Amino acid sequence: MNKNIRIADVARAAGVSTATVSRTLSNPAVVGIETRARVMAAVEATGYRVNTAARDLRQRRARSILVLAPNLANTFFGRIIATIQEVAGSAGLSVQVSDSRAEAGRIEALGHDGRADGIILLDGSLAPEILARWRLPVIELCEWNTRATLPGLAIDNAAAARLAVDHLADLGHRRVLHIAGPEGNVLAVTRRDGFLTSAAQRGVAASIAAGDFTMASGARAARDWVSRPDRPSAVFAASDECAFGFIAECHRMGISVPDDVSVVGFDDVDFADHYIPALTTIHQPRVRLGRFAAQRLIAALTEHRPLAPGRELIDAHLVVRHSTAPLQG
Amino acid sequence: MNKNIRIADVARAAGVSTATVSRTLSNPAVVGIETRARVMAAVEATGYRVNTAARDLRQRRARSILVLAPNLANTFFGRIIATIQEVAGSAGLSVQVSDSRAEAGRIEALGHDGRADGIILLDGSLAPEILARWRLPVIELCEWNTRATLPGLAIDNAAAARLAVDHLADLGHRRVLHIAGPEGNVLAVTRRDGFLTSAAQRGVAASIAAGDFTMASGARAARDWVSRPDRPSAVFAASDECAFGFIAECHRMGISVPDDVSVVGFDDVDFADHYIPALTTIHQPRVRLGRFAAQRLIAALTEHRPLAPGRELIDAHLVVRHSTAPLQG
DNA sequence: AGGTGCGATGTAATCGATTACACGACGTCG
DNA sequence: CGACGTCGTGTAATCGATTACATCGCACCT
């Protein structure tokens, strides 16, 4: 506010030059042992803190990474962001967050204003032209635009869909409904296609209901489903929230899960284990995803080299709980 | 990366001085109309972007606010952070997030490193000495340390507890259990005290179970509760998650909510409406909380004046759903 | 003795935008 | 006609830390 202690003040207090103070703080090894002590004492006495704007300007970097997600309020991103923050924090980087939907008009600037050294992108729906114009390292996490070719990290969604289908088929279900995610969303498409392929291979009759990952869309799908003459006996929802919506609506309609219909979710959010019934779902290792992405980006930044290109898929697994059961007679 | 387009490059391209370029960008009104056009064209042609580090250094501000929460992965903070980001974004400020637990050792520096102009603090458990040393505007949101006296904003937790008690008493319940939040947490204490006071006034027999807001603690409380000889017929949980844990455990034990026991939660997280049964709970207006806090902080920053002191309480209300019912004969 | 090398420190340029101050041109008014 | 205000623009100081380069002293070697 009032007192702005500069490095020059510390230098004066310690009777050395500003260069020596700077070196003491950032590279103590090169400074004489007793000078070092004198400087540290002066730093202590003055209460000096580096001015990061000045340092950032001189060093041409921001010591900050940006996490860009389509909807910050979404439960799913919470833990990922928390993990990224943890990794970044211990590397001395700060984390800024932005909502790629709310900030749609400002997106382009985010990669150009120099406030961030790198970006972790959790939104696969951004225009590739914008991404291409960014001049900083970007890593796509969980989803990506198939037209772009940035480094990325995600789970193998097709394989995950297969796990769900196999589980339901093993339980004896012959007709399975998939409540899909929004058209155009890469995750939604990959899961749906994985579902259709696996269902065909297992000889399971597959049908698709429109959805958008939300509970509301799950509830809607339930109302449609219930009025079908040939109701599938099992449902694979593209997200846990969607599954919750479906189950809640079934409950309201007096239909029992898993007695009357089996339901598999996707994500394994924290609530899944405590829902009623506890939800059988695909577990996404969100901590690993967040950690890997952050580490990969930060390593590139600190080693001052570009991100290694290439997309990496990691395995998800199925967590069997109580929302699925063998097909009734 | 390679090309660093500086304001000087734009100036050269437009045949004016750097001062004129700067003025055109930040205060167009003072620049001649045709000069302005020439500069804008040059900006366009060169693809110039301001270097925020340089601007921040010169203007002694960061155009950024920091949101500090005890657990970024917590569902409850998601929407608040999203709202803050939205408000800040449209004011041209960026939002950085940090976890006050994971970053415990670095907290003090966050208020001193000049990366943020102000802080929104969602953690009431920080040492007041640290807060006192920060030299930037801080607003406490949702909870605060009673020993500190920073500007703050929260719902009236005691009044909210009264709403819950009144509701249960009106339904005929004479014995109510409160599953409290962690000792030492201001929210937990205020809610518990509010509960005890209201219960006494309504002539309701009150008892308290230990908890810590988590689903696990709710489940634990359910197991304790079930073995009591004089089971209370209603439960008021200090958080929705805790209520979910309680209900899920009841379900596992074959006890029905609300037939055998009524449950009221606290927060009204997104899932509350879709739980089975849909949860009767205290609605916290998270969007309003986030928006008000952000607006109050940002107004102070842009008008270049200190935050008005004082704590503000806003009303929460009760949302009656299906987890509560009249006491059975 | 003189040269070489190394370790410790200082001097000053640099990062890039903002802005106080100065200046010139032009119009208005007494 | 000269004083004065206004408008538009340029010059250069400034924000504060980092760091390339220069300097100095001392030890060690031939």
XYZ file of C-alpha atoms (C1' of nucleotides) in Angstrom:
718
model
C 0.000 0.000 0.000
C 2.208 2.733 1.319
C 5.571 1.171 1.945
C 6.965 -0.359 -1.136
C 10.107 -2.084 -0.161
C 12.237 -2.533 -3.209
C 15.257 -4.603 -3.710
C 17.258 -1.415 -3.569
C 16.112 -0.847 0.009
C 17.355 -4.235 1.008
C 20.619 -3.610 -0.791
C 21.123 -0.366 1.103
C 20.301 -2.011 4.419
C 22.779 -4.782 3.773
C 25.410 -2.513 2.272
C 25.575 -4.396 -1.005
C 24.344 -3.901 -4.540
C 20.938 -4.879 -5.840
C 22.581 -7.535 -7.956
C 23.880 -9.259 -4.881
C 20.509 -9.211 -3.203
C 18.882 -10.667 -6.273
C 21.487 -13.381 -6.474
C 21.180 -14.191 -2.811
C 17.492 -14.771 -3.278
C 17.514 -16.715 -6.496
C 20.900 -18.384 -6.566
C 22.479 -18.289 -3.101
C 25.360 -20.562 -4.049
C 27.227 -17.873 -5.916
C 27.165 -15.405 -3.049
C 29.759 -15.322 -0.282
C 28.609 -17.011 2.845
C 28.725 -14.007 5.128
C 27.340 -11.595 2.561
C 24.514 -14.011 2.166
C 23.776 -13.907 5.866
C 23.865 -10.126 5.871
C 21.440 -9.969 2.967
C 19.079 -12.478 4.496
C 19.029 -10.464 7.683
C 18.234 -7.326 5.724
C 15.460 -9.095 3.864
C 14.055 -10.203 7.161
C 14.373 -6.784 8.718
C 12.771 -4.898 5.863
C 10.073 -7.464 5.179
C 10.961 -7.462 1.537
C 8.911 -9.415 -1.016
C 9.799 -9.608 -4.635
C 7.575 -7.780 -7.012
C 6.465 -10.474 -9.369
C 5.415 -8.086 -12.100
C 8.944 -6.783 -12.368
C 10.402 -10.228 -12.323
C 7.916 -11.552 -14.813
C 8.658 -8.676 -17.127
C 12.372 -9.202 -17.002
C 12.225 -12.968 -17.249
C 9.469 -12.981 -19.808
C 7.314 -15.468 -18.040
C 4.328 -15.410 -15.713
C 4.865 -18.340 -13.367
C 1.263 -19.185 -13.825
C -0.827 -21.688 -15.712
C -4.367 -21.347 -16.893
C -7.030 -24.008 -16.564
C -9.810 -23.555 -19.042
C -12.977 -25.573 -18.503
C -16.405 -25.433 -20.107
C -18.172 -25.086 -16.805
C -16.321 -24.413 -13.611
C -19.371 -25.237 -11.540
C -19.333 -28.806 -12.797
C -18.533 -31.298 -10.074
C -16.304 -33.263 -12.336
C -13.737 -30.513 -12.717
C -13.429 -29.742 -9.049
C -10.992 -32.441 -8.157
C -9.032 -32.068 -11.357
C -8.526 -28.387 -10.723
C -7.644 -29.073 -7.124
C -4.995 -31.548 -8.188
C -3.561 -29.256 -10.805
C -3.401 -26.496 -8.255
C -1.583 -28.754 -5.840
C 1.050 -29.780 -8.349
C 1.474 -26.268 -9.678
C 1.587 -24.778 -6.211
C 4.436 -26.963 -5.117
C 6.319 -25.929 -8.239
C 5.795 -22.286 -7.354
C 3.291 -21.649 -10.093
C -0.075 -20.104 -9.556
C -3.219 -21.369 -11.213
C -5.820 -19.246 -12.839
C -9.163 -20.580 -13.924
C -11.488 -19.455 -16.591
C -14.750 -20.655 -18.001
C -14.524 -21.303 -21.702
C -18.257 -20.770 -22.135
C -18.774 -17.668 -20.058
C -15.599 -16.166 -21.451
C -16.207 -17.235 -25.005
C -15.432 -13.816 -26.414
C -12.238 -13.425 -24.457
C -10.788 -16.869 -25.026
C -8.380 -15.863 -27.702
C -6.848 -13.156 -25.549
C -6.237 -15.554 -22.687
C -3.499 -17.217 -24.658
C -1.943 -13.936 -25.665
C -2.004 -11.618 -22.731
C 1.045 -13.122 -21.154
C -0.654 -13.839 -17.858
C -0.102 -17.552 -18.224
C 2.875 -19.596 -19.372
C 0.786 -22.565 -20.387
C -2.761 -23.803 -20.636
C -4.561 -26.946 -19.561
C -7.616 -27.184 -21.705
C -10.612 -29.168 -20.523
C -12.842 -28.158 -23.389
C -12.747 -29.993 -26.681
C -15.152 -27.701 -28.428
C -12.945 -24.694 -29.028
C -12.241 -23.599 -32.560
C -8.907 -25.041 -33.737
C -8.060 -21.739 -35.407
C -8.008 -20.075 -32.033
C -5.860 -22.787 -30.515
C -3.491 -22.591 -33.444
C -2.934 -18.903 -32.855
C -1.934 -19.377 -29.252
C 1.800 -19.152 -28.890
C 2.160 -21.033 -25.632
C 2.132 -24.684 -24.607
C -1.345 -26.167 -24.404
C -2.268 -29.614 -23.202
C -5.749 -30.952 -23.711
C -7.154 -32.956 -20.870
C -10.067 -35.413 -20.943
C -11.424 -34.198 -24.245
C -10.195 -32.608 -27.436
C -11.206 -31.382 -30.777
C -10.469 -34.083 -33.283
C -9.542 -31.491 -35.871
C -6.773 -30.112 -33.705
C -3.545 -31.879 -32.894
C -2.369 -30.653 -29.567
C -0.715 -32.801 -26.939
C -3.420 -34.454 -24.899
C -4.267 -36.821 -22.115
C -7.495 -38.682 -21.471
C -8.961 -41.996 -20.542
C -9.767 -44.503 -23.243
C -13.453 -43.778 -23.557
C -14.185 -46.467 -26.110
C -12.565 -49.097 -23.920
C -14.507 -47.773 -20.965
C -17.768 -48.112 -22.870
C -16.814 -51.681 -23.611
C -16.387 -52.359 -19.901
C -19.914 -51.164 -19.285
C -21.382 -53.219 -22.120
C -19.483 -56.328 -21.086
C -20.656 -55.970 -17.532
C -24.299 -55.644 -18.551
C -24.056 -58.441 -21.102
C -22.445 -60.692 -18.512
C -25.425 -60.025 -16.277
C -27.665 -61.351 -19.015
C -29.034 -58.117 -20.429
C -29.869 -58.365 -24.136
C -31.222 -54.884 -24.715
C -29.330 -51.856 -23.513
C -30.125 -48.166 -23.804
C -27.354 -45.606 -23.951
C -28.178 -42.086 -22.833
C -25.686 -40.109 -24.841
C -23.949 -36.824 -24.187
C -24.489 -33.760 -26.338
C -23.981 -34.078 -30.086
C -20.649 -32.722 -31.118
C -18.974 -33.430 -27.803
C -16.013 -35.684 -28.419
C -16.469 -37.596 -25.210
C -20.101 -38.189 -26.011
C -19.316 -39.401 -29.490
C -16.476 -41.682 -28.447
C -18.510 -43.245 -25.679
C -21.505 -43.699 -27.922
C -19.499 -45.249 -30.733
C -17.650 -47.456 -28.281
C -20.998 -48.516 -26.896
C -22.441 -49.325 -30.311
C -19.387 -51.277 -31.416
C -19.154 -53.312 -28.230
C -22.890 -53.963 -28.180
C -22.740 -55.274 -31.731
C -19.847 -57.532 -30.839
C -21.669 -58.887 -27.824
C -24.884 -59.365 -29.735
C -26.701 -56.884 -27.549
C -29.539 -54.831 -28.995
C -28.450 -51.213 -28.650
C -30.559 -48.098 -28.628
C -29.656 -44.479 -28.046
C -31.420 -41.684 -26.196
C -30.402 -38.068 -26.558
C -28.912 -36.390 -23.516
C -26.441 -33.761 -22.446
C -24.762 -35.164 -19.340
C -27.205 -33.382 -17.000
C -29.547 -34.858 -14.431
C -32.436 -33.224 -16.210
C -31.608 -35.087 -19.399
C -31.388 -38.348 -17.469
C -34.825 -37.755 -16.031
C -36.179 -36.965 -19.467
C -34.693 -40.154 -20.862
C -36.376 -42.100 -18.086
C -39.779 -40.732 -18.998
C -39.243 -41.650 -22.634
C -37.870 -45.028 -21.756
C -40.773 -45.981 -19.538
C -43.305 -45.555 -22.305
C -41.475 -47.760 -24.771
C -43.193 -51.035 -25.540
C -39.897 -52.954 -25.625
C -38.047 -51.347 -22.735
C -34.370 -52.197 -22.590
C -33.544 -53.854 -19.299
C -30.360 -51.892 -18.772
C -29.090 -48.366 -19.222
C -25.612 -47.040 -19.770
C -25.529 -43.313 -19.107
C -22.815 -41.073 -20.515
C -22.314 -39.435 -17.135
C -23.063 -40.098 -13.491
C -25.266 -37.056 -13.256
C -27.315 -38.313 -16.108
C -27.575 -41.691 -14.376
C -28.703 -40.030 -11.154
C -31.379 -38.163 -13.049
C -32.562 -41.389 -14.623
C -32.664 -43.262 -11.344
C -34.393 -40.460 -9.473
C -37.078 -40.282 -12.117
C -37.532 -44.061 -12.030
C -37.956 -43.846 -8.309
C -40.593 -41.182 -8.727
C -42.374 -43.460 -11.184
C -42.233 -46.419 -8.843
C -39.665 -48.322 -10.848
C -36.873 -49.988 -8.927
C -33.178 -49.872 -9.737
C -31.680 -52.444 -10.073
C -34.670 -54.792 -9.808
C -36.528 -53.426 -12.800
C -33.647 -51.830 -14.645
C -29.866 -51.851 -14.293
C -27.980 -48.577 -14.601
C -24.311 -47.900 -15.256
C -22.910 -44.393 -14.959
C -19.725 -42.743 -16.103
C -17.131 -40.762 -14.100
C -17.497 -42.087 -10.560
C -18.070 -38.725 -8.935
C -17.881 -38.619 -5.157
C -21.581 -39.049 -4.748
C -21.741 -42.221 -6.777
C -20.799 -44.386 -3.841
C -23.458 -42.847 -1.635
C -26.327 -42.692 -4.018
C -29.280 -44.966 -3.467
C -28.571 -47.452 -4.811
C -24.819 -46.972 -4.897
C -23.998 -46.463 -8.548
C -22.142 -48.934 -10.726
C -19.992 -46.713 -12.883
C -16.824 -46.170 -14.861
C -14.171 -44.706 -12.630
C -12.210 -41.868 -14.140
C -8.917 -41.404 -12.313
C -9.298 -37.677 -11.976
C -6.396 -37.193 -9.647
C -4.070 -39.036 -12.000
C -5.397 -37.132 -14.970
C -4.892 -33.798 -13.275
C -1.508 -34.709 -11.908
C -0.141 -36.082 -15.156
C -1.315 -33.151 -17.185
C 0.074 -30.654 -14.723
C 3.378 -32.459 -14.430
C 3.776 -32.771 -18.153
C 3.073 -29.118 -18.711
C 5.191 -27.903 -15.845
C 8.120 -30.069 -16.851
C 8.035 -28.543 -20.306
C 7.890 -25.056 -18.833
C 10.693 -25.434 -16.357
C 12.934 -27.277 -18.767
C 12.167 -24.612 -21.251
C 11.279 -26.943 -24.076
C 8.077 -27.479 -26.035
C 5.552 -30.033 -24.867
C 6.118 -33.447 -26.335
C 3.388 -33.933 -28.911
C 1.045 -36.860 -28.869
C -2.096 -37.964 -27.150
C -1.963 -40.370 -24.296
C -4.787 -42.660 -23.221
C -4.972 -44.114 -19.775
C -7.233 -46.881 -18.589
C -10.416 -46.398 -16.686
C -12.029 -49.226 -14.786
C -15.497 -50.313 -13.834
C -16.670 -50.048 -10.257
C -19.487 -52.472 -9.603
C -21.898 -51.331 -6.929
C -25.615 -51.805 -6.494
C -27.343 -50.202 -9.446
C -26.832 -53.218 -11.671
C -28.162 -56.747 -11.225
C -28.665 -59.894 -13.284
C -31.570 -59.758 -15.698
C -34.728 -60.963 -13.991
C -36.170 -64.162 -15.461
C 7.758 -17.096 -28.652
C 9.988 -15.575 -31.281
C 8.280 -12.424 -32.410
C 7.678 -10.102 -29.577
C 5.649 -7.285 -30.920
C 6.126 -4.339 -28.665
C 4.229 -1.146 -28.495
C 7.209 0.477 -30.189
C 6.685 -1.704 -33.246
C 3.122 -0.555 -33.522
C 4.204 3.037 -33.062
C 6.708 2.720 -35.880
C 4.149 1.083 -38.157
C 1.665 3.858 -37.497
C 4.223 6.630 -37.598
C 3.439 7.879 -34.112
C 5.007 7.708 -30.677
C 4.523 4.906 -28.199
C 2.620 7.286 -25.981
C 0.012 7.769 -28.655
C -0.390 4.058 -29.172
C -0.804 3.509 -25.479
C -3.371 6.268 -25.262
C -5.269 4.970 -28.241
C -5.615 1.639 -26.547
C -6.470 2.726 -23.057
C -8.099 6.108 -23.498
C -9.093 6.618 -27.136
C -11.019 9.797 -26.459
C -7.928 11.926 -26.127
C -6.460 10.846 -29.439
C -7.263 12.534 -32.742
C -9.813 10.643 -34.746
C -7.651 9.864 -37.730
C -4.544 9.103 -35.711
C -6.674 6.699 -33.797
C -7.694 4.912 -36.969
C -4.111 4.691 -38.118
C -3.024 3.210 -34.803
C -5.831 0.702 -34.746
C -4.886 -0.409 -38.221
C -1.286 -0.837 -37.147
C -2.360 -2.815 -34.087
C -4.403 -5.039 -36.325
C -1.622 -5.438 -38.855
C 1.075 -6.290 -36.339
C -1.114 -8.475 -34.146
C -0.001 -6.562 -31.118
C -1.033 -7.633 -27.605
C -0.133 -5.701 -24.527
C 2.388 -7.265 -22.258
C 0.557 -7.441 -18.988
C 3.671 -7.813 -16.909
C 4.933 -4.466 -18.120
C 1.606 -2.815 -17.580
C 1.158 -4.370 -14.173
C 4.590 -3.213 -13.147
C 3.988 0.320 -14.221
C 0.474 0.560 -12.864
C 1.267 -1.300 -9.699
C -1.598 -3.692 -9.939
C -2.197 -7.208 -11.147
C -5.714 -7.160 -12.570
C -6.308 -10.395 -10.816
C -8.102 -11.628 -7.736
C -7.360 -14.691 -5.696
C -9.954 -17.107 -4.398
C -8.737 -19.068 -1.445
C -10.789 -22.067 -0.370
C -10.109 -24.872 2.093
C -10.772 -27.556 -0.471
C -11.118 -26.777 -4.130
C -12.498 -30.235 -4.829
C -15.509 -29.538 -2.650
C -18.723 -29.364 -4.622
C -19.933 -26.420 -2.675
C -17.223 -24.089 -3.913
C -17.619 -24.938 -7.566
C -20.490 -22.669 -8.322
C -19.184 -19.891 -6.126
C -15.877 -19.894 -7.940
C -17.641 -20.050 -11.278
C -19.706 -17.017 -10.373
C -16.735 -15.075 -9.120
C -14.897 -15.881 -12.297
C -17.798 -14.678 -14.363
C -18.055 -11.359 -12.584
C -14.319 -10.846 -12.549
C -13.950 -11.863 -16.170
C -16.420 -9.305 -17.378
C -14.510 -6.684 -15.430
C -11.305 -7.724 -17.141
C -9.824 -9.358 -14.082
C -8.460 -12.846 -14.012
C -9.125 -15.258 -11.181
C -6.570 -17.423 -9.541
C -7.464 -20.186 -7.153
C -5.546 -21.718 -4.349
C -6.218 -24.309 -1.732
C -5.722 -22.963 1.756
C -5.028 -26.421 3.121
C -2.703 -27.776 0.473
C -0.881 -24.465 0.330
C -0.813 -23.916 4.063
C 2.860 -23.030 4.079
C 2.611 -20.593 1.231
C -0.530 -18.777 2.306
C 1.215 -15.774 3.710
C 3.110 -15.156 0.504
C -0.056 -15.227 -1.577
C -1.075 -11.919 -0.121
C 2.332 -10.397 -0.650
C 3.649 -11.492 -3.971
C 1.687 -8.935 -5.901
C 0.040 -11.456 -8.153
C -3.405 -10.534 -6.900
C -5.037 -7.207 -6.158
C -7.516 -8.657 -3.726
C -8.575 -11.865 -2.066
C -11.872 -13.638 -1.579
C -11.408 -15.909 1.368
C -13.614 -18.938 1.804
C -11.752 -20.310 4.772
C -12.516 -19.126 8.277
C -9.744 -21.059 9.905
C -6.727 -19.026 8.882
C -4.636 -17.409 11.571
C -5.685 -13.774 12.040
C -2.041 -12.747 12.332
C -1.494 -13.811 8.750
C -4.554 -11.998 7.527
C -3.519 -8.900 9.394
C -0.187 -8.838 7.623
C -1.750 -8.890 4.191
C -1.722 -5.465 2.653
C -4.496 -5.935 0.153
C -8.280 -5.967 0.305
C -9.699 -9.224 1.614
C -13.330 -10.180 1.820
C -14.413 -13.232 3.744
C -17.166 -15.243 2.170
C -19.437 -17.783 3.865
C -17.264 -18.219 6.905
C -14.793 -16.273 8.962
C -12.587 -16.330 11.924
C -14.407 -14.672 14.768
C -11.170 -13.227 16.071
C -10.540 -11.349 12.856
C -12.516 -8.367 11.670
C -12.373 -8.322 7.925
C -15.238 -7.348 5.667
C -17.402 -10.387 5.119
C -20.491 -11.812 3.563
C -22.416 -14.924 4.511
C -25.833 -16.312 5.110
C -27.389 -16.066 8.526
C -26.562 -19.551 9.734
C -28.332 -19.257 13.066
C -31.535 -18.137 11.364
C -31.148 -20.972 8.886
C -30.859 -23.490 11.708
C -34.042 -22.050 13.133
C -35.829 -22.669 9.835
C -34.841 -26.316 10.014
C -35.924 -26.708 13.611
C -39.218 -24.933 13.032
C -39.948 -27.127 10.061
C -39.310 -30.319 12.004
C -41.191 -29.097 15.053
C -44.138 -28.141 12.891
C -44.167 -31.683 11.562
C -44.565 -32.903 15.123
C -41.049 -34.065 15.869
C -40.151 -33.751 19.539
C -36.661 -35.166 19.486
C -34.120 -33.983 16.924
C -30.523 -34.975 16.353
C -28.052 -32.502 14.880
C -25.049 -33.922 13.093
C -22.572 -31.129 13.570
C -19.665 -29.941 11.486
C -16.071 -30.084 12.695
C -15.222 -28.478 16.016
C -13.650 -25.118 15.521
C -15.356 -24.445 12.239
C -17.343 -21.236 12.545
C -20.149 -22.450 10.347
C -20.444 -25.618 12.348
C -20.531 -23.763 15.620
C -23.043 -21.167 14.467
C -25.351 -23.779 13.053
C -25.097 -25.943 16.136
C -25.713 -23.061 18.505
C -28.577 -21.842 16.379
C -29.996 -25.339 16.470
C -29.708 -25.643 20.230
C -31.258 -22.245 20.883
C -34.155 -22.792 18.514
C -34.755 -26.286 19.803
C -34.919 -25.002 23.361
C -37.377 -22.316 22.332
C -39.582 -24.806 20.565
C -39.426 -27.286 23.407
C -37.707 -29.853 21.257
C -35.287 -32.314 22.833
C -31.966 -31.706 21.138
C -28.986 -33.971 20.835
C -25.715 -33.592 18.969
C -23.596 -36.050 17.008
C -20.053 -35.292 15.956
C -19.399 -34.906 12.258
C -17.231 -33.099 9.778
C -19.535 -32.279 6.853
C -18.541 -35.441 4.953
C -20.700 -38.280 3.765
C -18.586 -40.661 5.789
C -19.404 -38.788 8.970
C -23.086 -38.859 8.119
C -22.942 -42.612 7.690
C -21.124 -42.946 10.987
C -23.749 -40.859 12.731
C -26.441 -43.108 11.280
C -24.823 -46.203 12.760
C -24.586 -44.544 16.166
C -28.090 -43.218 15.938
C -29.658 -46.541 15.078
C -28.391 -48.183 18.236
C -29.754 -45.526 20.552
C -32.659 -46.665 22.724
C -34.467 -43.333 22.360
C -33.827 -42.549 18.712
C -34.678 -39.018 17.718
C -37.288 -39.056 14.966
C -35.599 -36.352 12.940
C -32.114 -35.313 11.943
C -30.718 -31.951 10.979
C -27.363 -32.381 9.257
C -24.829 -29.577 9.054
C -24.297 -30.232 5.359
C -26.040 -31.951 2.466
C -23.192 -34.378 2.041
C -23.507 -35.388 5.619
C -27.257 -35.852 5.132
C -26.639 -38.008 2.069
C -24.267 -40.169 4.050
C -26.849 -40.548 6.792
C -29.625 -41.448 4.378
C -27.516 -43.890 2.403
C -26.518 -45.687 5.563
C -30.139 -45.818 6.729
C -31.064 -47.326 3.422
C -28.385 -49.941 3.832
C -29.794 -50.736 7.281
C -33.321 -51.024 5.958
C -34.539 -47.833 7.559
C -36.736 -45.603 5.455
C -36.408 -41.854 5.024
C -38.773 -40.107 5.609
C -41.068 -42.830 6.983
C -38.828 -43.831 9.866
C -36.771 -40.687 10.192
C -36.923 -37.190 8.714
C -33.733 -35.594 7.469
C -32.922 -31.953 6.734
C -29.694 -31.013 5.030
C -27.800 -27.784 4.582
C -26.535 -26.060 1.419
C -28.859 -27.329 -1.302
C -26.136 -28.630 -3.584
C -27.191 -29.556 -7.102
C -27.693 -33.180 -6.203
C -30.095 -32.467 -3.388
C -33.062 -32.247 -5.702
C -32.230 -35.553 -7.346
C -31.343 -37.612 -4.358
C -33.675 -40.382 -3.301
C -35.635 -39.116 -1.556
C -35.164 -35.554 -2.764
C -33.577 -33.731 0.140
C -35.308 -31.130 2.266
C -32.553 -28.651 2.921
C -31.474 -25.097 3.586
C -30.781 -23.350 0.313
C -27.636 -21.280 0.266
C -27.785 -18.737 -2.536
C -24.340 -19.499 -3.825
C -24.616 -17.468 -6.958
C -25.699 -14.415 -4.992
C -22.952 -14.959 -2.463
C -20.308 -15.234 -5.132
C -21.620 -12.353 -7.142
C -21.986 -9.975 -4.205
C -18.554 -10.743 -2.881
C -16.932 -10.329 -6.265
C -18.785 -7.138 -7.003
C -17.968 -5.643 -3.645
C -14.297 -6.447 -4.017
C -14.041 -5.355 -7.610
C -15.851 -2.105 -6.961
C -13.343 -1.292 -4.263
C -10.466 -2.140 -6.558
C -11.622 -0.167 -9.554
C -12.685 2.832 -7.510
C -9.369 2.620 -5.813
C -10.717 2.781 -2.305
C -10.568 0.345 0.612
C -13.316 -2.206 1.072
C -16.136 -0.954 3.241
C -15.765 -2.760 6.543
C -18.527 -4.795 8.097
C -20.066 -8.176 7.805
C -23.219 -8.677 5.887
C -25.702 -11.489 6.449
C -28.125 -12.557 3.799
C -31.099 -14.820 4.243
C -31.178 -18.459 3.338
C -34.436 -20.289 2.950
C -35.733 -23.779 3.454
C -36.567 -25.971 0.483
C -39.045 -28.632 1.472
C -38.739 -31.812 -0.560
C -39.298 -35.433 0.340
C -36.852 -36.352 3.070
C -39.049 -34.951 5.810
C -42.526 -36.052 6.845
C -44.933 -35.670 9.779
C -44.036 -37.733 12.820
C -45.687 -41.137 12.604
C -48.232 -41.658 15.361
C 57.878 -11.218 -10.693
C 54.326 -11.677 -13.755
C 50.683 -14.272 -15.654
C 46.442 -17.010 -15.090
C 42.246 -18.246 -13.194
C 38.587 -18.053 -10.099
C 35.354 -16.323 -6.838
C 32.733 -12.380 -5.197
C 30.688 -8.202 -6.155
C 29.290 -3.958 -8.566
C 27.577 -1.247 -12.777
C 24.324 -0.529 -15.843
C 21.364 -2.240 -19.653
C 17.154 -4.420 -20.132
C 12.251 -6.197 -20.057
C 7.627 -3.125 -22.209
C 4.010 -0.145 -21.092
C 2.295 4.128 -18.828
C 2.155 8.888 -17.968
C 3.931 13.533 -16.173
C 5.460 17.182 -18.503
C 6.565 19.920 -22.437
C 5.668 21.685 -26.822
C 3.525 23.402 -31.047
C -0.548 24.736 -33.560
C -4.684 26.823 -33.649
C -8.672 29.457 -32.109
C -10.755 32.980 -29.140
C -11.128 37.024 -26.590
C -10.057 41.546 -24.705
C -2.222 42.189 -31.907
C -0.843 39.617 -27.965
C -2.355 36.640 -24.179
C -4.363 32.518 -23.143
C -6.717 28.114 -23.432
C -7.308 23.758 -25.724
C -6.179 19.904 -28.281
C -3.043 16.482 -30.025
C 1.257 14.582 -29.779
C 6.089 13.575 -28.490
C 10.021 12.988 -24.999
C 11.693 10.753 -21.428
C 11.256 9.172 -16.601
C 9.386 5.457 -14.246
C 7.773 0.905 -12.321
C 11.417 -3.109 -9.860
C 13.996 -7.103 -10.662
C 17.411 -9.721 -13.425
C 21.717 -10.491 -15.535
C 25.615 -9.740 -19.043
C 29.723 -7.819 -18.471
C 33.347 -5.520 -16.005
C 36.167 -5.208 -12.063
C 38.859 -6.386 -8.184
C 41.481 -9.178 -5.080
C 43.788 -13.127 -4.124
C 45.950 -17.600 -4.677
C 48.666 -20.406 -7.387
C 51.933 -21.599 -10.908
C 56.100 -21.242 -13.729
